[in-house]
Coordinates of C-alpha atoms in Angstrom, one line a residue:
V6 CA 5.6 8.3 -10.8
N7 CA 8.9 9.8 -12.1
D8 CA 7.4 9.7 -15.6
L9 CA 4.2 11.4 -14.5
V10 CA 5.8 14.3 -12.6
P11 CA 5.6 17.4 -14.9
E12 CA 8.9 18.7 -16.2
R13 CA 9.6 22.4 -16.4
L14 CA 10.6 23.2 -20.0
P15 CA 13.5 25.7 -20.5
E16 CA 11.0 28.3 -21.8
A17 CA 8.5 27.8 -19.0
H18 CA 7.0 30.7 -17.1
K19 CA 4.8 30.8 -14.0
G20 CA 1.6 31.0 -16.2
S21 CA 2.6 27.8 -18.1
S22 CA 2.9 25.8 -14.9
G23 CA -0.7 26.0 -13.9
H24 CA -2.8 28.2 -11.5
L25 CA -4.6 26.5 -8.6
L26 CA -7.5 28.0 -6.7
T27 CA -7.8 26.7 -3.1
V28 CA -11.2 27.4 -1.4
C29 CA -10.5 26.5 2.2
A30 CA -10.5 27.8 5.7
S31 CA -12.8 29.6 8.1
A32 CA -12.1 31.6 11.3
G33 CA -9.8 29.5 13.5
M34 CA -8.8 27.1 10.7
G35 CA -6.7 29.2 8.4
G36 CA -3.8 26.8 8.5
A37 CA -5.7 24.5 6.1
A38 CA -5.6 27.0 3.3
S39 CA -1.9 27.8 4.0
L40 CA -0.8 24.2 4.0
A41 CA -2.8 23.2 0.9
S42 CA -1.7 26.3 -1.1
L43 CA 2.0 25.9 -0.2
G44 CA 1.7 22.2 -1.0
A45 CA 0.5 23.0 -4.5
L46 CA 3.4 25.4 -5.0
K47 CA 5.9 22.9 -3.7
S48 CA 4.5 20.3 -6.2
G49 CA 5.3 22.6 -9.1
A50 CA 2.2 24.8 -9.7
G51 CA 3.2 28.2 -11.0
L52 CA 0.6 30.2 -9.2
V53 CA -1.8 29.6 -6.3
T54 CA -4.6 31.8 -5.1
A55 CA -6.3 31.1 -1.8
C56 CA -9.9 32.2 -1.6
V57 CA -10.6 32.7 2.1
P58 CA -13.0 34.6 4.4
N59 CA -12.3 38.3 5.1
E60 CA -10.7 37.6 8.5
L61 CA -8.0 35.6 6.8
R62 CA -7.1 37.7 3.8
D63 CA -3.3 38.4 4.0
R64 CA -3.4 36.8 7.4
L65 CA -3.2 33.1 6.9
P66 CA -1.2 31.3 9.7
G67 CA 2.4 31.0 8.5
Q68 CA 1.4 32.4 5.1
A69 CA 4.2 32.0 2.5
P70 CA 4.7 35.2 0.6
E71 CA 4.1 33.4 -2.7
I72 CA 0.4 32.7 -1.8
M73 CA -2.1 35.2 -3.2
T74 CA -5.3 35.7 -1.2
V75 CA -8.7 36.9 -2.3
T76 CA -12.0 37.1 -0.5
P77 CA -15.6 37.6 -1.5
H78 CA -17.6 40.6 -0.2
N79 CA -19.2 40.1 3.2
A80 CA -17.7 36.8 4.2
P81 CA -16.3 37.7 7.6
E82 CA -15.6 34.2 9.1
F83 CA -17.0 31.5 6.8
F84 CA -18.5 31.0 3.4
T85 CA -22.2 30.8 2.6
E86 CA -24.2 30.1 -0.6
E87 CA -24.2 33.8 -1.6
H88 CA -20.4 33.6 -2.1
A89 CA -20.6 30.7 -4.6
D90 CA -21.0 32.9 -7.7
Y91 CA -17.8 34.8 -6.8
V92 CA -15.9 31.6 -6.5
E93 CA -17.2 30.3 -9.8
Q94 CA -15.9 33.4 -11.5
L95 CA -12.5 32.8 -9.9
A96 CA -12.4 29.2 -10.9
A97 CA -13.3 29.9 -14.5
V98 CA -9.8 31.5 -15.0
R99 CA -7.8 28.9 -13.0
N100 CA -6.7 25.4 -14.0
A101 CA -8.0 23.5 -11.0
V102 CA -9.7 23.9 -7.6
V103 CA -9.1 22.4 -4.2
L104 CA -12.3 22.7 -2.0
G105 CA -12.8 21.8 1.6
G106 CA -10.0 22.1 4.1
G107 CA -11.0 24.0 7.3
L108 CA -14.3 25.3 5.8
G109 CA -16.3 24.3 8.9
V110 CA -19.7 22.6 8.9
H111 CA -22.1 25.6 9.2
S112 CA -25.5 24.9 7.6
Q113 CA -24.9 27.8 5.2
T114 CA -21.5 26.5 4.2
A115 CA -23.1 23.2 3.2
K116 CA -25.2 25.0 0.5
F117 CA -22.0 26.8 -0.7
V118 CA -20.1 23.5 -1.1
Q119 CA -23.1 21.7 -2.8
H120 CA -23.5 24.6 -5.3
L121 CA -19.8 24.6 -6.2
T122 CA -19.7 20.8 -6.5
K123 CA -22.5 20.8 -9.1
H124 CA -21.4 23.9 -11.0
L125 CA -17.6 23.9 -11.2
E126 CA -16.7 22.2 -14.5
G127 CA -12.9 22.1 -14.3
P128 CA -10.8 19.7 -12.3
L129 CA -11.9 19.7 -8.7
L130 CA -10.5 18.0 -5.6
I131 CA -12.9 17.8 -2.6
D132 CA -11.5 17.0 0.9
A133 CA -12.2 17.3 4.6
D134 CA -15.1 19.7 5.3
G135 CA -15.9 19.8 1.6
L136 CA -16.9 16.2 2.0
N137 CA -18.5 16.8 5.4
N138 CA -20.8 19.4 3.8
L139 CA -21.6 17.2 0.8
D140 CA -24.3 14.6 0.1
E141 CA -24.2 11.6 -2.2
Q142 CA -26.8 12.9 -4.6
T143 CA -25.0 16.2 -5.2
L144 CA -21.8 14.3 -5.9
K145 CA -23.6 12.1 -8.5
E146 CA -24.9 15.3 -10.2
R147 CA -21.5 16.7 -10.8
L148 CA -20.6 17.2 -14.5
G149 CA -16.8 17.6 -14.5
A150 CA -13.8 15.5 -13.3
A151 CA -13.5 15.2 -9.6
V152 CA -11.1 13.7 -7.0
I153 CA -12.3 13.0 -3.4
T154 CA -9.9 12.1 -0.6
P155 CA -11.9 10.9 2.4
H156 CA -10.7 9.1 5.5
P157 CA -13.0 6.2 6.5
R158 CA -15.3 8.3 8.8
E159 CA -15.8 10.9 6.1
L160 CA -16.6 8.2 3.5
S161 CA -18.9 6.5 6.0
R162 CA -21.0 9.6 6.4
L163 CA -21.1 10.1 2.6
C164 CA -22.1 6.5 1.6
G165 CA -24.0 5.3 4.6
Q166 CA -21.8 2.3 5.3
S167 CA -20.2 1.9 8.8
V168 CA -16.5 2.6 9.3
T169 CA -16.1 -1.1 10.1
E170 CA -17.7 -2.2 6.9
I171 CA -15.5 0.1 4.9
Q172 CA -12.3 -0.9 6.6
E173 CA -13.1 -4.6 6.2
N174 CA -13.8 -4.2 2.5
R175 CA -11.6 -1.3 1.5
I176 CA -10.8 -2.4 -2.1
A177 CA -14.4 -3.5 -2.9
T178 CA -15.9 -0.3 -1.4
V179 CA -13.5 2.0 -3.3
R180 CA -14.1 0.1 -6.6
Q181 CA -17.9 0.3 -6.2
L182 CA -18.1 4.0 -5.2
S183 CA -15.6 5.4 -7.6
Q184 CA -17.7 3.9 -10.4
E185 CA -21.0 4.8 -8.9
W186 CA -20.0 8.4 -8.3
N187 CA -17.8 8.8 -11.4
V188 CA -14.9 10.1 -9.3
V189 CA -11.3 9.2 -8.5
L190 CA -11.6 8.1 -4.9
L191 CA -8.6 8.1 -2.5
L192 CA -9.4 6.3 0.7
K193 CA -6.9 7.4 3.3
G194 CA -5.2 5.0 5.8
A195 CA -2.4 2.6 6.0
Y196 CA -1.9 1.4 2.4
T197 CA -4.1 4.1 0.8
V198 CA -6.5 2.7 -1.8
I199 CA -7.2 4.7 -4.9
G200 CA -10.0 3.8 -7.4
S201 CA -11.0 5.2 -10.8
P202 CA -14.4 5.3 -12.5
D203 CA -13.3 2.5 -14.9
A204 CA -12.9 0.1 -11.9
K205 CA -9.1 0.2 -11.7
I206 CA -7.7 -0.1 -8.2
F207 CA -4.3 1.1 -7.0
I208 CA -2.7 0.6 -3.6
N209 CA -0.1 3.2 -2.6
P210 CA 3.0 1.5 -1.2
T211 CA 4.5 4.6 0.5
G212 CA 3.9 6.3 3.8
N213 CA 4.1 5.6 7.6
S214 CA 2.6 6.6 10.9
A215 CA 4.3 10.0 10.8
L216 CA 1.5 11.1 8.5
A217 CA -1.0 10.7 11.4
T218 CA -0.7 14.4 12.3
A219 CA -2.9 17.5 11.9
G220 CA -2.7 19.1 8.5
S221 CA -1.2 16.1 6.7
G222 CA -4.4 15.8 4.6
D223 CA -4.3 19.4 3.7
V224 CA -0.7 19.0 2.3
L225 CA -1.9 16.0 0.3
S226 CA -4.7 18.0 -1.2
G227 CA -2.2 20.6 -2.2
F228 CA 0.1 18.1 -3.8
I229 CA -2.7 16.6 -5.8
G230 CA -4.3 19.9 -6.6
G231 CA -0.9 21.2 -7.8
F232 CA -0.6 18.3 -10.2
L233 CA -4.1 18.8 -11.4
A234 CA -3.3 22.5 -12.2
Q235 CA -0.2 21.4 -14.1
G236 CA -2.4 19.3 -16.4
L237 CA -2.2 15.8 -15.1
S238 CA -5.4 13.8 -15.3
P239 CA -7.4 13.3 -12.1
L240 CA -6.1 9.7 -11.7
H241 CA -2.5 10.5 -12.5
A242 CA -2.5 13.6 -10.2
T243 CA -3.9 11.5 -7.4
L244 CA -1.4 8.6 -7.9
T245 CA 1.5 11.0 -8.1
G246 CA 0.5 13.2 -5.2
A247 CA -0.3 10.2 -2.9
Y248 CA 3.0 8.4 -3.7
L249 CA 5.2 11.5 -3.1
H250 CA 3.2 12.4 0.0
G251 CA 4.0 9.0 1.5
L252 CA 7.6 9.0 0.3
A253 CA 8.1 12.4 1.8
A254 CA 7.2 11.0 5.2
E255 CA 9.5 8.0 4.7
C256 CA 12.4 10.3 3.7
L257 CA 11.9 12.5 6.8
I258 CA 12.0 9.5 9.1
Q259 CA 15.2 8.2 7.6
K260 CA 16.7 11.7 8.0
T261 CA 15.6 12.4 11.6
D262 CA 15.2 8.8 13.0
S263 CA 11.8 9.9 14.6
N264 CA 8.3 9.4 13.4
N265 CA 7.1 12.6 15.1
I266 CA 6.8 15.4 12.5
V267 CA 4.4 18.2 11.8
A268 CA 2.6 18.6 8.4
S269 CA 4.8 21.5 7.2
D270 CA 7.8 19.2 7.5
L271 CA 6.4 17.4 4.4
F272 CA 7.5 20.2 2.2
E273 CA 11.1 19.4 2.9
G274 CA 10.2 15.7 2.6
L275 CA 8.9 16.3 -0.8
R276 CA 12.2 17.8 -2.0
L277 CA 13.9 14.7 -0.7
A278 CA 11.3 12.4 -2.3
R279 CA 11.8 14.1 -5.7
N280 CA 15.5 13.4 -5.4
V281 CA 14.8 9.7 -4.6
I282 CA 12.6 9.0 -7.6
K283 CA 15.0 10.7 -9.9
A284 CA 18.0 8.8 -8.7

C-alpha cells in the first residue's frame, strides 16, 4: 500500500493531484457529501467539487472551506433524471466521480442514477443510495471502469441472493459478480472482500468494530474516490482506500483506548495511518 499511495512531486500543484466530483446528498442527508468530499481531500486529491441539490449549496453540514459546491438548476431537495446532463458535463472535466451517498431513493432519483451509470465514461465509484437506485442490467451496460462498495444487504438487493447466502459465501460471491458485472467489487464487513474483473480476490486485514458508525462508508468512498482522481487504477484505488480506512480506525483505537468514534474522526486516523505505513 505504501508503494501505491501517490507521492506529491516537488513541482506539484492542485491541478496535478486530481479533481474529484462527488454527486451525493439530498435534503436531510448533506453530511454524506461533506464526508466523502473531505475524505477525498484528505487522501490527497488536489480539488473536490460536490454536486448537491440547491438546498445544500454552500450549506453542507460541517462543510470544510476547501470543498467547492455546485448545483443544477431546479433541484431543490433531490436529483432527478433532468439533472443528469448537467452532471455529465461536470464529470467530463473531472478525473473521477463518486456517486451515491445520501441521494435518497425517490423514484425520479433512480432514473438519474441509472442514466449516469450508463453514460459516465471516466472512473466511477458507486455506493449507498447509488446502489439502492441501481439495477443489475444497468450495471452490466456500463462502458467505463467502475468500483462498487456495497454492504451485504445492498448487494443482496442488487444480485437477488439472500444476505445469508452472501455472508456464507463471501469470496465466491464477490469473485463471481466482479467478473459478471466487470467491476471492482468491495463487499463491506469484517474482513472486507475485494474482487476484480479478472477473478483476483483480496481480503483486507485492517479495521475493527469502530467502523460500524454512521458515515464511515461515506469516508471510505471519499478515500477511494480521491485515489481514483489521483490516477490509481480502480483496483489499486480500492485496495489502498480500504486498507488505510481500516488502519485509520486501528490507529484511533490505539490512541484513545475506545472503540467509540464518529466517522469524521477517521480523517485524523488517516494521518496516523499514513505515518504507520511510512515507518
